[in-house]
Short mmCIF file of C-alpha atoms in Angstrom, two decimals:
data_model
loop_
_atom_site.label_atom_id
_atom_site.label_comp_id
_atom_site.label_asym_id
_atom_site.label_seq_id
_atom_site.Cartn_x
_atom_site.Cartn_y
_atom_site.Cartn_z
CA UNK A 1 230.95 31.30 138.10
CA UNK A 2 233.06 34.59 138.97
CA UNK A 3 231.96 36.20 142.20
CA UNK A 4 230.72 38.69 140.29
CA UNK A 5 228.52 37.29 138.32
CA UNK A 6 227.21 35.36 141.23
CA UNK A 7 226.33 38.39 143.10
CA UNK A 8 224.83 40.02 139.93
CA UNK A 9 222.55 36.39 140.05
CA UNK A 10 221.43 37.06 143.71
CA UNK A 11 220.63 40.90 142.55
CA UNK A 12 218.67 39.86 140.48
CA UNK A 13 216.79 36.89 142.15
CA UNK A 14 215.93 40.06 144.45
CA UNK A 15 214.66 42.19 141.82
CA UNK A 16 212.63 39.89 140.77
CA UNK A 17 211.15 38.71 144.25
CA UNK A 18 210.61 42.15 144.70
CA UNK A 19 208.51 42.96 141.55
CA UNK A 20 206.73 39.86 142.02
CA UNK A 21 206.05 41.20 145.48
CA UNK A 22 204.66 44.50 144.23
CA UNK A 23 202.96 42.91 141.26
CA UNK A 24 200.74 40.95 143.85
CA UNK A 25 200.33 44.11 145.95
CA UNK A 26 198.96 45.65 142.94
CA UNK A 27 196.22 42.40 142.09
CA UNK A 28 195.41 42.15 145.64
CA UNK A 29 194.24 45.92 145.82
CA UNK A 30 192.83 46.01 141.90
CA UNK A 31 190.49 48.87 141.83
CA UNK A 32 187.55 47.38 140.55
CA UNK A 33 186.71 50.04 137.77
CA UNK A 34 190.42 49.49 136.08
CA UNK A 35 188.34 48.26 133.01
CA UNK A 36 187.59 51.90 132.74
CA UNK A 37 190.62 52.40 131.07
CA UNK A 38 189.38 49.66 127.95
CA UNK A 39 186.12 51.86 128.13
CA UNK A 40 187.95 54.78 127.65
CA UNK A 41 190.68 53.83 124.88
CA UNK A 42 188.23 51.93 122.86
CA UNK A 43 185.83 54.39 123.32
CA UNK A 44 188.23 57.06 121.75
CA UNK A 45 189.22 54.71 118.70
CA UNK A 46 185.65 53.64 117.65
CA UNK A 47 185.21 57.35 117.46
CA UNK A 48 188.27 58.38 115.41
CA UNK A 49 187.34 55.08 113.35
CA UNK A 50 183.77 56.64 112.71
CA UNK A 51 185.73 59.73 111.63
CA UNK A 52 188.14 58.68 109.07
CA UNK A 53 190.94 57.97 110.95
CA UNK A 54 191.50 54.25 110.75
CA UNK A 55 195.31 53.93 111.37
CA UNK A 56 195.15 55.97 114.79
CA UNK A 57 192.12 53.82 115.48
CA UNK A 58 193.80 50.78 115.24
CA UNK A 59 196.29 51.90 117.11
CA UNK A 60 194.55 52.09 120.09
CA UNK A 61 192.38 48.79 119.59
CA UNK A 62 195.31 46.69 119.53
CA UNK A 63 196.12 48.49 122.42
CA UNK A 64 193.10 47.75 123.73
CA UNK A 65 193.02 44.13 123.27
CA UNK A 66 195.98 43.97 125.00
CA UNK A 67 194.71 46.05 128.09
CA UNK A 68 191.46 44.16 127.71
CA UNK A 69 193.37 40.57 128.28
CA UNK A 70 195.73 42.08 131.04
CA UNK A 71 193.00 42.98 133.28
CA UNK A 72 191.04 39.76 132.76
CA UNK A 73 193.91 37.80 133.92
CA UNK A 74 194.54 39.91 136.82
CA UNK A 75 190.81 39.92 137.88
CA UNK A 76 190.55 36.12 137.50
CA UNK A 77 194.37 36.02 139.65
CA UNK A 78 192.31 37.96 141.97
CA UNK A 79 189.33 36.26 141.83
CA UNK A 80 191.72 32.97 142.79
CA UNK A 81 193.99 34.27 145.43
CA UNK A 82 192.88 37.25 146.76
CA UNK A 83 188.75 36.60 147.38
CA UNK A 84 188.68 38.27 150.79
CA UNK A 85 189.89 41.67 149.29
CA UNK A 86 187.35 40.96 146.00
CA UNK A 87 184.34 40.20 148.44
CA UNK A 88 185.10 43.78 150.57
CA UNK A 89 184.94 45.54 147.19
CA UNK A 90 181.61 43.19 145.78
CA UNK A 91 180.11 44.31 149.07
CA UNK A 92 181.16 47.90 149.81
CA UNK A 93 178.45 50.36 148.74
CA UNK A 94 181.38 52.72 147.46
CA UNK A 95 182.75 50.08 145.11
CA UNK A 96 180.20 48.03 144.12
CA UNK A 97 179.07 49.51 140.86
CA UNK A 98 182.58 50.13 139.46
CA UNK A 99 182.30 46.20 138.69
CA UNK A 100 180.40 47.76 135.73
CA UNK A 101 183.18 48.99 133.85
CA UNK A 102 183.80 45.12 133.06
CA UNK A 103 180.45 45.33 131.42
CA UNK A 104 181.01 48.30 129.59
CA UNK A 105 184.40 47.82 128.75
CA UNK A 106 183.59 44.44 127.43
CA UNK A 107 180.67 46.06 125.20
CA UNK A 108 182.99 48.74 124.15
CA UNK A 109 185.48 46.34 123.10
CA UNK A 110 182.97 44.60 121.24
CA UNK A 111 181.86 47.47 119.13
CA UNK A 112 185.59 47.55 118.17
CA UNK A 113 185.61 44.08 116.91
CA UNK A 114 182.27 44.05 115.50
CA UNK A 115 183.77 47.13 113.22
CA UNK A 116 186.52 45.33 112.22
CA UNK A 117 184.56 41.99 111.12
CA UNK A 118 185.03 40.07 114.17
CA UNK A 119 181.45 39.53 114.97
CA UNK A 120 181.07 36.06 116.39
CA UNK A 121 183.72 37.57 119.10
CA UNK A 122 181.74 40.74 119.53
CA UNK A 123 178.45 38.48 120.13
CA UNK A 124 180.25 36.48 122.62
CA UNK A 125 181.42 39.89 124.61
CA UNK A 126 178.24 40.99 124.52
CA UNK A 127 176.39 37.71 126.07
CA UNK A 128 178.78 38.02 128.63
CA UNK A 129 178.48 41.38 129.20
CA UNK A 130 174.87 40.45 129.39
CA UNK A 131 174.98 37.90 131.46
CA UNK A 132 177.39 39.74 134.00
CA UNK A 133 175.33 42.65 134.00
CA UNK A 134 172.36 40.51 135.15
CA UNK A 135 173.90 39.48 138.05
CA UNK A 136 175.49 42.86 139.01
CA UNK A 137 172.30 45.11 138.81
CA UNK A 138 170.59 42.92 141.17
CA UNK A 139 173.70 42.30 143.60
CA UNK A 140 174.63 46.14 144.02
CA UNK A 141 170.74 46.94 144.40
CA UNK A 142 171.18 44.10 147.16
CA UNK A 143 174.32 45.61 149.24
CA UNK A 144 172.57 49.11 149.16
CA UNK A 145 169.17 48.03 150.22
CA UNK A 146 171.11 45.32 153.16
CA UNK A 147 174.50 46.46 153.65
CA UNK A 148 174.29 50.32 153.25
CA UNK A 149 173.29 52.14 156.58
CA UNK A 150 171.82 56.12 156.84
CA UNK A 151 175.87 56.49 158.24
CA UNK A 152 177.29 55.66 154.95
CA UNK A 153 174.21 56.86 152.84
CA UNK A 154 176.71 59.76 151.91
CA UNK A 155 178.84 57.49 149.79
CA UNK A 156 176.81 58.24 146.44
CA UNK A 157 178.94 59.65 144.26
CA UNK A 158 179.12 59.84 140.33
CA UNK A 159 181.11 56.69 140.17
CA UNK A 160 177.38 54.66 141.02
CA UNK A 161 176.66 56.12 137.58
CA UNK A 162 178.86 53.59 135.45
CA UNK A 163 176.08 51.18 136.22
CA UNK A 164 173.79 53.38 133.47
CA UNK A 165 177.08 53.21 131.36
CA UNK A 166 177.15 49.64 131.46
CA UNK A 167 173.64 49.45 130.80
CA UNK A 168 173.44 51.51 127.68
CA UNK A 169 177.04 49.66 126.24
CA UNK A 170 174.35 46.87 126.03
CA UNK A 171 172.07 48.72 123.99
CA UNK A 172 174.75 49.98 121.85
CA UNK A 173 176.39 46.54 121.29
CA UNK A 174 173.46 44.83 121.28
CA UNK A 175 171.72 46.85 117.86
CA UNK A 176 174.75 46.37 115.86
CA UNK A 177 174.55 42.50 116.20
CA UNK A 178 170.75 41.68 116.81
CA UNK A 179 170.31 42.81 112.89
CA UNK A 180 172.22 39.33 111.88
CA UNK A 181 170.32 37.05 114.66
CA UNK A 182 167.48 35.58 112.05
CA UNK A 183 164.36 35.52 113.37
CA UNK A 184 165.00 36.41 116.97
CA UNK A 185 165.99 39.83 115.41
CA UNK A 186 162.60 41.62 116.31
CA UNK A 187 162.60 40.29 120.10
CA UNK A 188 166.20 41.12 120.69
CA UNK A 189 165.31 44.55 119.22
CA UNK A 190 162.10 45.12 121.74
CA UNK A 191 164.98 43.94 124.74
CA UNK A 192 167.65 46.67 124.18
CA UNK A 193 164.96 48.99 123.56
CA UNK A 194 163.36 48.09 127.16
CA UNK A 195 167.40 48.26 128.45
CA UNK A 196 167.73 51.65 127.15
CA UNK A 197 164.63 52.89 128.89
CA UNK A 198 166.04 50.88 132.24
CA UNK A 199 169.41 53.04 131.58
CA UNK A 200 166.84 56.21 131.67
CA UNK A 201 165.17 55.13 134.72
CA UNK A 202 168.49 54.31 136.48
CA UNK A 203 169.92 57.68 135.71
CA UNK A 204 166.81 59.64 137.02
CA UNK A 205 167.46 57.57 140.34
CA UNK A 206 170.92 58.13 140.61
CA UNK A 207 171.31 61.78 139.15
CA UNK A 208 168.63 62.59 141.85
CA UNK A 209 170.70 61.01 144.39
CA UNK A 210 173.67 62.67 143.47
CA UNK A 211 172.30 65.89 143.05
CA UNK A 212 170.71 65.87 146.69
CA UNK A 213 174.35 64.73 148.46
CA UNK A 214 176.46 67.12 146.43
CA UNK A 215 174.01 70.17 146.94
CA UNK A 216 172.59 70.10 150.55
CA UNK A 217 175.48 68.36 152.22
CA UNK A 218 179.02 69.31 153.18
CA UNK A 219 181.37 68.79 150.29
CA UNK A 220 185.38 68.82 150.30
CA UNK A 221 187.95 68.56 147.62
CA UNK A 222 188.00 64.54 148.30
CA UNK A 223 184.43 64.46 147.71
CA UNK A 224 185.57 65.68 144.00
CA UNK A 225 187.31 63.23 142.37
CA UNK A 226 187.53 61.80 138.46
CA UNK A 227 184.36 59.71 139.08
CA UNK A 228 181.80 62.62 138.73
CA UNK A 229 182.91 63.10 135.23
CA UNK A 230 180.72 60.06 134.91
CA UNK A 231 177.52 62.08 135.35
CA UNK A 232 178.09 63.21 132.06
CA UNK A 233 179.44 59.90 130.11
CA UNK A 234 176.28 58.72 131.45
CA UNK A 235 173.72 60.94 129.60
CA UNK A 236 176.21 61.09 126.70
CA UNK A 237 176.15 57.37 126.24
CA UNK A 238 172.53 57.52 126.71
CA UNK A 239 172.49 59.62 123.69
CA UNK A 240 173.98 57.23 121.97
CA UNK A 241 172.32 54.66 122.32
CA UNK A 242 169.19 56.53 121.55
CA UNK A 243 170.99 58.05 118.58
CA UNK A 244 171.76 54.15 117.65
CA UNK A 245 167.71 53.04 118.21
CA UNK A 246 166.64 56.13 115.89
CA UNK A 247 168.88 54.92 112.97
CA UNK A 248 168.37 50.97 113.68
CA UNK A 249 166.10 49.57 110.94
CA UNK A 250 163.61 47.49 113.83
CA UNK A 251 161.04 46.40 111.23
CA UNK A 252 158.98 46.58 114.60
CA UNK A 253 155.56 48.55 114.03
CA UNK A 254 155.54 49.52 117.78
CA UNK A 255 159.40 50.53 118.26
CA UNK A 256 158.68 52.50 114.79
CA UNK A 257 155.78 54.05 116.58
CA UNK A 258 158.02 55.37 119.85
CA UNK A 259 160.61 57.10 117.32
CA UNK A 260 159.73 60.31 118.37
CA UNK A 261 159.83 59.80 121.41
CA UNK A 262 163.24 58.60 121.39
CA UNK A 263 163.96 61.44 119.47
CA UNK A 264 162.92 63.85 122.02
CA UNK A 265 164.44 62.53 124.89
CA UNK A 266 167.80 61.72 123.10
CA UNK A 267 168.40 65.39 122.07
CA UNK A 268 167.60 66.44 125.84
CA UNK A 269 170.32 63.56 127.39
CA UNK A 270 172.52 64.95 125.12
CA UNK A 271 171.89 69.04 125.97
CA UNK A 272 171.84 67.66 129.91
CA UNK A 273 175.18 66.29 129.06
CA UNK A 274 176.50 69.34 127.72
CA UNK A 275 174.89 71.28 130.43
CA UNK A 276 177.15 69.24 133.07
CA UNK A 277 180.64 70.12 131.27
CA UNK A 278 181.66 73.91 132.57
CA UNK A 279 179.92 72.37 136.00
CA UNK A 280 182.71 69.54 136.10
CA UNK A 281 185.35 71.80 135.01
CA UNK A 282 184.49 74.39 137.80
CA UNK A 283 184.59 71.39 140.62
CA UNK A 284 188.13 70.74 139.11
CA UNK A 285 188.85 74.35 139.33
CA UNK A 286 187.93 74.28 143.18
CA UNK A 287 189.32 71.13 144.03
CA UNK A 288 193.23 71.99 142.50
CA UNK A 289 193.00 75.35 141.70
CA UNK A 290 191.58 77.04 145.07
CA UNK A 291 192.17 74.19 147.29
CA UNK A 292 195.53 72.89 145.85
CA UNK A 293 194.78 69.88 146.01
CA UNK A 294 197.59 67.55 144.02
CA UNK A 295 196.97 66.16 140.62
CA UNK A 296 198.55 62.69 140.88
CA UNK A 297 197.74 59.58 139.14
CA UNK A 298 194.83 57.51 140.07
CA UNK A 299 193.00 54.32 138.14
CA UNK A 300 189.64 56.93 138.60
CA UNK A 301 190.98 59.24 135.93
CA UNK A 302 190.26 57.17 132.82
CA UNK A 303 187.03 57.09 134.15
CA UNK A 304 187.48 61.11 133.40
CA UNK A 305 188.74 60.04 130.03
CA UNK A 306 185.94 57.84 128.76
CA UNK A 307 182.96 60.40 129.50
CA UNK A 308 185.17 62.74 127.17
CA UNK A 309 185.76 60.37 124.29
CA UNK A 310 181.64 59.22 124.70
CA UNK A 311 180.40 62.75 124.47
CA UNK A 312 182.47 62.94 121.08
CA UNK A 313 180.50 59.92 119.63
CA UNK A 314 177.52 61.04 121.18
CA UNK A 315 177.87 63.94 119.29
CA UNK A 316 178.65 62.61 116.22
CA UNK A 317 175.90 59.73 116.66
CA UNK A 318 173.72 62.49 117.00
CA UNK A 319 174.56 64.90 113.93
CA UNK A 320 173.67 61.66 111.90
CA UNK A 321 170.49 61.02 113.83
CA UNK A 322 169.38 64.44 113.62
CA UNK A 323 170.76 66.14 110.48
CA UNK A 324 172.52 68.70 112.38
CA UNK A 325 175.56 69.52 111.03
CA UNK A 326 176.87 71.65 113.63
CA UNK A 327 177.36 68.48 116.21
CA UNK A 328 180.02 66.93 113.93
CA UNK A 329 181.91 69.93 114.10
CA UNK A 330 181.72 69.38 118.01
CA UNK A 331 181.74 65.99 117.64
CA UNK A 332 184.88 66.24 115.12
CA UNK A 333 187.00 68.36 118.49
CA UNK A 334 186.27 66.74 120.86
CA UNK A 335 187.62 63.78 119.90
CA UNK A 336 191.15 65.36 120.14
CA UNK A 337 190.21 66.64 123.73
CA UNK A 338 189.92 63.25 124.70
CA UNK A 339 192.66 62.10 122.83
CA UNK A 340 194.66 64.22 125.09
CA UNK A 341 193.40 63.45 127.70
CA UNK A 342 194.12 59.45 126.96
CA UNK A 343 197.96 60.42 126.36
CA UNK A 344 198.16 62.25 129.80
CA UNK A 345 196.10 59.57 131.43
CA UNK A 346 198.39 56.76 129.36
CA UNK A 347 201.87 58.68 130.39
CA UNK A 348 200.88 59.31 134.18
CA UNK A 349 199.71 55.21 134.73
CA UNK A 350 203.24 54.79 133.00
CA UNK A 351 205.04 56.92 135.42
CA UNK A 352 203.27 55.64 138.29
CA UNK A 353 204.60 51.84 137.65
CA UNK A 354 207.82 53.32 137.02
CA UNK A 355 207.87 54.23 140.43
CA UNK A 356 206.33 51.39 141.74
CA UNK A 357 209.04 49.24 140.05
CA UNK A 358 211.56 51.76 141.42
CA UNK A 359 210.76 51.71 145.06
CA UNK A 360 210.66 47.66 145.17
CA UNK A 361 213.79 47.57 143.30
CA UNK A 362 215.63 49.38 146.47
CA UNK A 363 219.02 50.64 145.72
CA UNK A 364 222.21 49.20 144.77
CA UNK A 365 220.34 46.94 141.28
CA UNK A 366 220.76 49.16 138.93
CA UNK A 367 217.61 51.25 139.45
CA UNK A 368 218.23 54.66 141.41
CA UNK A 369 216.51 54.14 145.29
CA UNK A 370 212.84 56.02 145.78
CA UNK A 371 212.64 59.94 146.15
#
């Protein structure tokens, strides 16, 4: 071997040590609501599958599955190695119910596959969605009632909201499979209806909450970040899923009988949703435009990107629910919005590895040094 293909070795025995390096960085400090970014990508090709657009939907579902399976393996690497960093973010109050987006992403994923004909993997994602979901609603409850303190009570923010999104993914799934589940049918169909009024009952808490720190407390641009765009994915997935319960088929006498009551409060998530979009926009406004504050890449953002893609569903859920013609013609727009959004999300996460890869690379491989 040449000398110079023996230093070209050691280079790049160092890149790679390097990488590696940075690679574990990144699992060690996972944000924990990364599997926003399978909420928000699926979320956005169930919808453009819904509207005739199959080959840009499965597009982003194989992209999906692959995003999906990335972030399992680094949560279970994490889970493995790095438990002392997992157990700070199970038990800070600030954290704790991004765990969720594993639930909803799961759920979301499901309704992909259950689409496509996969349903025995869509039931599985579901139970253990389910079964996750379970232990999470309890265990969050647990480090707010024990852990939080009247210090910290001013970490609510919209991100505590993703545990109504992960609670009405359930509902969602859940209707499109219980139909095929025999005779338990009618049971399973009386438990996602009782989830979907938990969702309700969790939003009033939380939306009441959130209402009372952003309104009578101080507020500065890093109390506005990507996560309050949840406030609205969570009414406009509660829409949904109402939308979902009004068209289901429950053969239930009683769930017949609460119909219009469903209706009612389905068609009043979904106008509460709306209500909260030139609101959210405005905070943006404040936050970059009059406080010029940066807009950099950050995991929170697809957690901007899913509420947009749900409210296009919701939408178009809705229209079919309702007759109304006019919400597919919303529903039928905003899908693009998000869209966008996804591909400026997708390109900035890109960029931002880039860099990461560039800066533990150091100079003199090949790679230009950091700016």
């Amino acid at each position: 071997m040449s000398p110079g293909q023996s230093r070209r070795v050691v280079t790049g025995s160092a890149w790679a040590q390097r990488c590696t390096a940075w690679l574990s960085d990144q699992v060690g400090g996972l944000f924990p609501g990364y599997f926003a970014l399978v909420m928000a990508t699926g979320i956005i090709s169930n919808t453009l599958y819904f509207e005739g657009q199959p080959a840009l939907s499965n597009l982003l579902f194989t992209a999906n599955v692959f995003a999906y399976a990335w972030l399992v393996l680094l949560t279970v690497i994490r889970v493995l190695r790095f438990r002392t960093a997992l157990w700070a973010d199970l038990t800070n109050p600030a954290l704790v119910f991004a765990f969720f987006t594993i639930v909803a992403g799961s759920d979301v994923l499901g309704i992909g596959m259950n689409l496509r004909g996969f349903d025995q993997v869509a039931l599985a994602l579901w139970i253990f969605a389910l079964v996750l979901w379970f232990c999470l609603i309890y265990f969050s409850f647990a480090v707010l009632t024990f852990l939080n303190t009247a210090q910290g009570a001013n970490v609510v923010h919209g991100g505590w909201l993703i545990a109504i999104v992960g609670t009405q993914s359930l509902v969602i799934l859940g209707a499109a499979l219980v139909p095929a589940q025999g005779d338990a049918a009618p049971l399973l169909f009386v438990f996602i209806h009782m989830l979907w009024g938990v969702g309700l009952g969790l939003y009033g808490i939380f939306i009441t909450l959130f209402a009372y720190r952003i309104f009578f407390f101080d507020v500065g641009p890093r109390d506005i970040t990507p996560l309050v765009w949840v406030i609205m994915g969570a009414a406009a997935i509660s829409t949904n899923a109402g939308s979902v319960l009004i068209m289901s088929d429950t053969g239930v006498p009683f769930l017949i009988s609460m119909r219009p009551f469903i209706d009612g409060v389905t068609l009043i998530m979904w106008a509460w949703a709306t209500w909260w979009i030139p609101l959210l926009l405005l905070f943006g406004i404040w936050k970059h435009g009059v406080h010029r504050a940066p807009l950099v890449y950050t995991p929170m953002l697809w957690s901007l990107v899913f509420p947009l893609g749900m409210y296009a569903l919701a939408s178009l859920r809705l229209s079919l629910a309702s007759e109304i013609a006019a919400l597919k013609t919303i529903a039928e727009a905003m899908v693009w919005v998000a869209l966008a959004a996804w591909v400026a999300t997708a390109s900035a996460l890109a960029g931002s590895v880039w860099r990461g890869l560039r800066i533990h690379s150091g100079p003199g491989r090949g790679v230009a040094p950091p700016s």
